Amino acid sequence: MPTLLDHVAPAMERRSAVLLDVGSGTGTVARAAAGRSWLVIALDPEADMASMTGDAMDAPAEAARVVRAALPNLPLTSAGVDAVVANFVVNHVADPRAALAEAARVLRPGGRLAVTIWTRAGAGWADLVGAAFEAADATSPPSAQLPEHLDFERSPEGLADITRAAGLSVVVKDRTTWRWRVSPDDLWAGISSGVAAAGARYLAQRPDVRRAVQEHFVRLAATEAHDGLLNFASEAALVVATKPSAPLTST
């Protein structure tokens, strides 16, 4: 199965091509890109995540740069990068259309965008983590549901529609399912560091509630783990698009 980087590789063939990883998180995608000897700019709004990305890339400063920033406000010039990857980012921003329009702005003509989102079926691990929050009587965050005029269908078709609305030409539209095997410790490390909505909810709790959430997570994970690993069904939508040399027009 092609990775996000395989999908944008055609745009990275020219000399000194630059890949932009928005919402770099723990640095998984940025690290893999640096491993291909690509020039990489990684962005994340959180200081801890930006630091983790920098540590993960382990690349010379001239080949990799980490910046604290977030969609839809990127501190980059227009048409300045050759490829953009947004891995499970667009489903967390306040204005998905503005986010994709900004990604299109910084992409050069002929460049490629690869973007993934959780579908409504989403991440299988959410049920386990949600049960830990419920058992600890954790407070619920404000509704993450976007206003109707900003929301979109969380499917390959819905993601493709708002990508086209950003002026890009869709070349891949797909749904992918897989089993995610992860150790309880690694899953908890992401949550306790504030990753995704579950991480933000965890950090918003009082210290005593955080401890309770962790205790319930450890208990629940122990009942579901096999051979030391959790195994979750996951589903995502993938869209790959190119930026045309002239603006797209409707017919």
Short mmCIF file of C-alpha atoms in Angstrom, two decimals:
data_model
loop_
_atom_site.label_atom_id
_atom_site.label_comp_id
_atom_site.label_asym_id
_atom_site.label_seq_id
_atom_site.Cartn_x
_atom_site.Cartn_y
_atom_site.Cartn_z
CA MET A 1 0.00 0.00 0.00
CA PRO A 2 1.48 3.41 -0.96
CA THR A 3 2.31 5.74 1.91
CA LEU A 4 1.53 9.45 1.99
CA LEU A 5 5.10 10.10 0.88
CA ASP A 6 4.78 7.73 -2.07
CA HIS A 7 1.77 9.74 -3.23
CA VAL A 8 3.67 13.04 -3.23
CA ALA A 9 6.97 11.60 -4.47
CA PRO A 10 6.40 12.71 -8.11
CA ALA A 11 6.45 16.33 -6.93
CA MET A 12 9.74 15.80 -5.09
CA GLU A 13 11.84 14.72 -8.06
CA ARG A 14 13.29 18.10 -8.92
CA ARG A 15 16.45 19.38 -7.27
CA SER A 16 15.96 21.11 -3.89
CA ALA A 17 12.28 20.16 -3.74
CA VAL A 18 10.65 20.96 -0.38
CA LEU A 19 8.04 18.92 1.51
CA LEU A 20 5.77 20.62 4.04
CA ASP A 21 4.35 18.44 6.84
CA VAL A 22 1.53 20.32 8.56
CA GLY A 23 0.50 19.08 11.99
CA SER A 24 3.65 17.01 12.29
CA GLY A 25 2.80 15.65 15.76
CA THR A 26 5.37 13.14 16.94
CA GLY A 27 7.29 13.45 13.67
CA THR A 28 6.52 10.09 12.04
CA VAL A 29 5.93 11.46 8.54
CA ALA A 30 8.65 14.11 8.76
CA ARG A 31 11.16 11.51 9.90
CA ALA A 32 10.30 9.24 6.98
CA ALA A 33 10.64 12.16 4.55
CA ALA A 34 14.01 13.15 5.97
CA GLY A 35 15.01 9.51 5.60
CA ARG A 36 14.46 9.89 1.86
CA SER A 37 16.92 12.81 1.90
CA TRP A 38 14.15 15.28 1.11
CA LEU A 39 14.17 18.88 2.32
CA VAL A 40 11.49 19.05 5.00
CA ILE A 41 9.59 21.81 6.76
CA ALA A 42 7.52 20.45 9.67
CA LEU A 43 4.88 22.54 11.42
CA ASP A 44 2.99 21.97 14.64
CA PRO A 45 1.37 24.54 16.96
CA GLU A 46 2.33 22.72 20.16
CA ALA A 47 5.82 23.22 21.58
CA ASP A 48 6.07 19.61 22.82
CA MET A 49 5.05 18.20 19.45
CA ALA A 50 7.43 20.49 17.57
CA SER A 51 10.24 19.34 19.86
CA MET A 52 9.36 15.68 19.31
CA THR A 53 9.34 16.22 15.55
CA GLY A 54 12.78 17.82 15.64
CA ASP A 55 14.15 14.95 17.69
CA ALA A 56 12.53 12.38 15.39
CA MET A 57 13.92 13.82 12.16
CA ASP A 58 17.55 13.81 13.32
CA ALA A 59 18.56 15.61 10.10
CA PRO A 60 20.97 18.48 9.34
CA ALA A 61 19.49 21.94 9.91
CA GLU A 62 19.84 22.78 6.23
CA ALA A 63 17.70 19.75 5.31
CA ALA A 64 14.99 19.95 8.00
CA ARG A 65 13.24 22.81 9.73
CA VAL A 66 10.60 22.73 12.48
CA VAL A 67 8.24 25.67 12.90
CA ARG A 68 5.47 26.30 15.43
CA ALA A 69 2.46 27.17 13.31
CA ALA A 70 -0.92 25.80 12.35
CA LEU A 71 -3.42 25.87 9.53
CA PRO A 72 -4.86 28.11 8.25
CA ASN A 73 -2.05 30.59 9.04
CA LEU A 74 1.23 29.33 7.63
CA PRO A 75 4.33 31.58 7.80
CA LEU A 76 5.35 30.62 4.26
CA THR A 77 5.38 32.38 0.93
CA SER A 78 2.88 31.49 -1.76
CA ALA A 79 3.89 28.66 -4.12
CA GLY A 80 6.94 28.00 -1.96
CA VAL A 81 6.78 24.22 -1.46
CA ASP A 82 6.59 21.27 -3.81
CA ALA A 83 4.45 18.94 -1.72
CA VAL A 84 2.22 19.14 1.35
CA VAL A 85 1.16 16.30 3.62
CA ALA A 86 -1.57 16.73 6.23
CA ASN A 87 -1.93 13.49 8.16
CA PHE A 88 -5.09 13.46 10.32
CA VAL A 89 -5.07 17.24 10.66
CA VAL A 90 -7.98 18.61 8.61
CA ASN A 91 -10.51 16.77 10.78
CA HIS A 92 -9.27 18.74 13.83
CA VAL A 93 -9.15 22.32 12.51
CA ALA A 94 -11.85 24.92 13.08
CA ASP A 95 -12.29 25.68 9.37
CA PRO A 96 -11.36 22.75 7.10
CA ARG A 97 -11.95 24.68 3.88
CA ALA A 98 -9.73 27.54 4.98
CA ALA A 99 -7.07 25.02 5.99
CA LEU A 100 -7.03 23.40 2.55
CA ALA A 101 -7.08 26.77 0.81
CA GLU A 102 -3.98 27.75 2.79
CA ALA A 103 -2.27 24.47 1.88
CA ALA A 104 -3.07 25.20 -1.76
CA ARG A 105 -1.67 28.73 -1.45
CA VAL A 106 1.79 27.58 -0.39
CA LEU A 107 1.90 24.77 -2.95
CA ARG A 108 3.64 25.48 -6.25
CA PRO A 109 1.80 24.78 -9.54
CA GLY A 110 2.29 21.12 -10.31
CA GLY A 111 2.85 20.33 -6.64
CA ARG A 112 0.99 17.63 -4.74
CA LEU A 113 -1.10 17.50 -1.59
CA ALA A 114 -1.80 14.26 0.32
CA VAL A 115 -4.33 14.51 3.13
CA THR A 116 -5.95 11.98 5.46
CA ILE A 117 -8.83 12.25 7.91
CA TRP A 118 -10.63 9.88 10.22
CA THR A 119 -13.96 8.81 8.77
CA ARG A 120 -17.08 8.56 10.90
CA ALA A 121 -16.05 4.98 11.69
CA GLY A 122 -12.85 6.59 12.93
CA ALA A 123 -10.21 5.36 15.29
CA GLY A 124 -10.97 2.13 17.09
CA TRP A 125 -8.92 3.16 20.12
CA ALA A 126 -11.37 5.98 20.89
CA ASP A 127 -13.82 3.60 22.59
CA LEU A 128 -11.18 2.33 25.03
CA VAL A 129 -9.95 5.80 25.89
CA GLY A 130 -13.50 7.11 26.16
CA ALA A 131 -14.34 4.38 28.65
CA ALA A 132 -11.39 5.42 30.81
CA PHE A 133 -12.62 9.03 30.82
CA GLU A 134 -16.13 7.91 31.71
CA ALA A 135 -14.96 5.67 34.54
CA ALA A 136 -12.95 8.57 36.00
CA ASP A 137 -15.94 10.97 35.79
CA ALA A 138 -13.83 13.28 33.64
CA THR A 139 -15.44 16.46 32.42
CA SER A 140 -16.46 16.52 28.80
CA PRO A 141 -14.99 19.12 26.45
CA PRO A 142 -17.22 21.53 24.56
CA SER A 143 -18.76 19.87 21.53
CA ALA A 144 -16.21 19.41 18.79
CA GLN A 145 -18.94 19.38 16.17
CA LEU A 146 -18.35 22.15 13.64
CA PRO A 147 -21.13 24.55 12.66
CA GLU A 148 -23.06 23.20 9.70
CA HIS A 149 -21.64 25.79 7.28
CA LEU A 150 -18.07 24.77 8.17
CA ASP A 151 -18.48 21.01 8.47
CA PHE A 152 -18.12 18.45 5.70
CA GLU A 153 -18.87 14.78 5.15
CA ARG A 154 -16.15 12.70 6.79
CA SER A 155 -15.65 10.38 3.85
CA PRO A 156 -13.39 10.19 0.77
CA GLU A 157 -16.10 11.97 -1.23
CA GLY A 158 -16.56 14.73 1.33
CA LEU A 159 -12.82 15.31 1.65
CA ALA A 160 -12.44 15.36 -2.14
CA ASP A 161 -15.22 17.96 -2.44
CA ILE A 162 -13.57 20.47 -0.11
CA THR A 163 -10.16 19.78 -1.68
CA ARG A 164 -11.55 20.71 -5.09
CA ALA A 165 -13.13 23.80 -3.56
CA ALA A 166 -9.59 24.88 -2.58
CA GLY A 167 -8.69 24.94 -6.28
CA LEU A 168 -6.89 21.60 -6.44
CA SER A 169 -7.39 18.72 -8.85
CA VAL A 170 -8.08 15.40 -7.12
CA VAL A 171 -6.12 12.43 -8.48
CA VAL A 172 -6.70 9.88 -5.69
CA LYS A 173 -9.81 9.41 -3.54
CA ASP A 174 -9.79 6.33 -1.36
CA ARG A 175 -10.94 4.72 1.86
CA THR A 176 -8.44 2.61 3.76
CA THR A 177 -8.93 0.24 6.68
CA TRP A 178 -6.32 -1.45 8.81
CA ARG A 179 -5.61 -2.96 12.20
CA TRP A 180 -3.47 -0.78 14.44
CA ARG A 181 -1.33 -2.75 16.86
CA VAL A 182 0.13 -0.58 19.61
CA SER A 183 1.39 -1.11 23.14
CA PRO A 184 -0.69 0.43 25.94
CA ASP A 185 2.36 2.47 26.99
CA ASP A 186 2.77 3.99 23.53
CA LEU A 187 -0.92 4.81 23.21
CA TRP A 188 -0.94 6.41 26.66
CA ALA A 189 2.21 8.41 25.85
CA GLY A 190 0.36 10.12 23.01
CA ILE A 191 -2.71 10.88 25.08
CA SER A 192 -0.77 12.18 28.07
CA SER A 193 1.23 14.43 25.71
CA GLY A 194 -1.96 16.04 24.43
CA VAL A 195 -2.22 14.34 21.04
CA ALA A 196 -5.59 14.65 19.27
CA ALA A 197 -8.91 15.44 20.93
CA ALA A 198 -8.43 12.77 23.59
CA GLY A 199 -5.10 14.29 24.59
CA ALA A 200 -6.58 17.77 24.79
CA ARG A 201 -9.39 16.45 26.96
CA TYR A 202 -6.92 14.70 29.26
CA LEU A 203 -4.81 17.84 29.76
CA ALA A 204 -7.96 19.84 30.58
CA GLN A 205 -8.69 17.70 33.67
CA ARG A 206 -7.66 18.37 37.28
CA PRO A 207 -4.54 16.47 38.43
CA ASP A 208 -6.57 14.00 40.50
CA VAL A 209 -8.87 13.26 37.56
CA ARG A 210 -5.87 12.77 35.29
CA ARG A 211 -4.51 10.17 37.69
CA ALA A 212 -7.88 8.42 37.76
CA VAL A 213 -8.10 8.43 33.95
CA GLN A 214 -4.65 6.85 33.72
CA GLU A 215 -5.49 4.20 36.33
CA HIS A 216 -8.69 3.23 34.48
CA PHE A 217 -6.88 3.24 31.14
CA VAL A 218 -4.22 0.86 32.48
CA ARG A 219 -6.91 -1.44 33.90
CA LEU A 220 -8.99 -1.49 30.71
CA ALA A 221 -6.00 -1.86 28.43
CA ALA A 222 -4.79 -4.86 30.42
CA THR A 223 -8.05 -6.68 29.71
CA GLU A 224 -7.86 -6.01 25.94
CA ALA A 225 -4.16 -6.44 25.23
CA HIS A 226 -2.88 -9.67 23.72
CA ASP A 227 0.82 -10.46 23.78
CA GLY A 228 1.38 -6.97 25.14
CA LEU A 229 -0.36 -5.15 22.29
CA LEU A 230 -3.75 -3.58 21.69
CA ASN A 231 -5.35 -4.23 18.31
CA PHE A 232 -7.79 -1.65 16.94
CA ALA A 233 -9.84 -1.45 13.76
CA SER A 234 -9.20 1.87 12.03
CA GLU A 235 -10.62 3.60 8.96
CA ALA A 236 -9.46 6.73 7.16
CA ALA A 237 -10.14 8.70 4.01
CA LEU A 238 -7.25 9.62 1.73
CA VAL A 239 -7.22 12.30 -0.95
CA VAL A 240 -4.27 13.21 -3.16
CA ALA A 241 -4.48 16.33 -5.32
CA THR A 242 -2.35 18.48 -7.58
CA LYS A 243 -2.23 22.22 -8.02
CA PRO A 244 -2.94 23.18 -11.64
CA SER A 245 -0.88 25.82 -13.39
CA ALA A 246 -4.06 27.82 -13.97
CA PRO A 247 -7.07 28.17 -11.64
CA LEU A 248 -9.74 25.53 -12.07
CA THR A 249 -13.00 26.77 -13.53
CA SER A 250 -16.39 25.16 -13.20
CA THR A 251 -18.27 24.07 -16.31
#
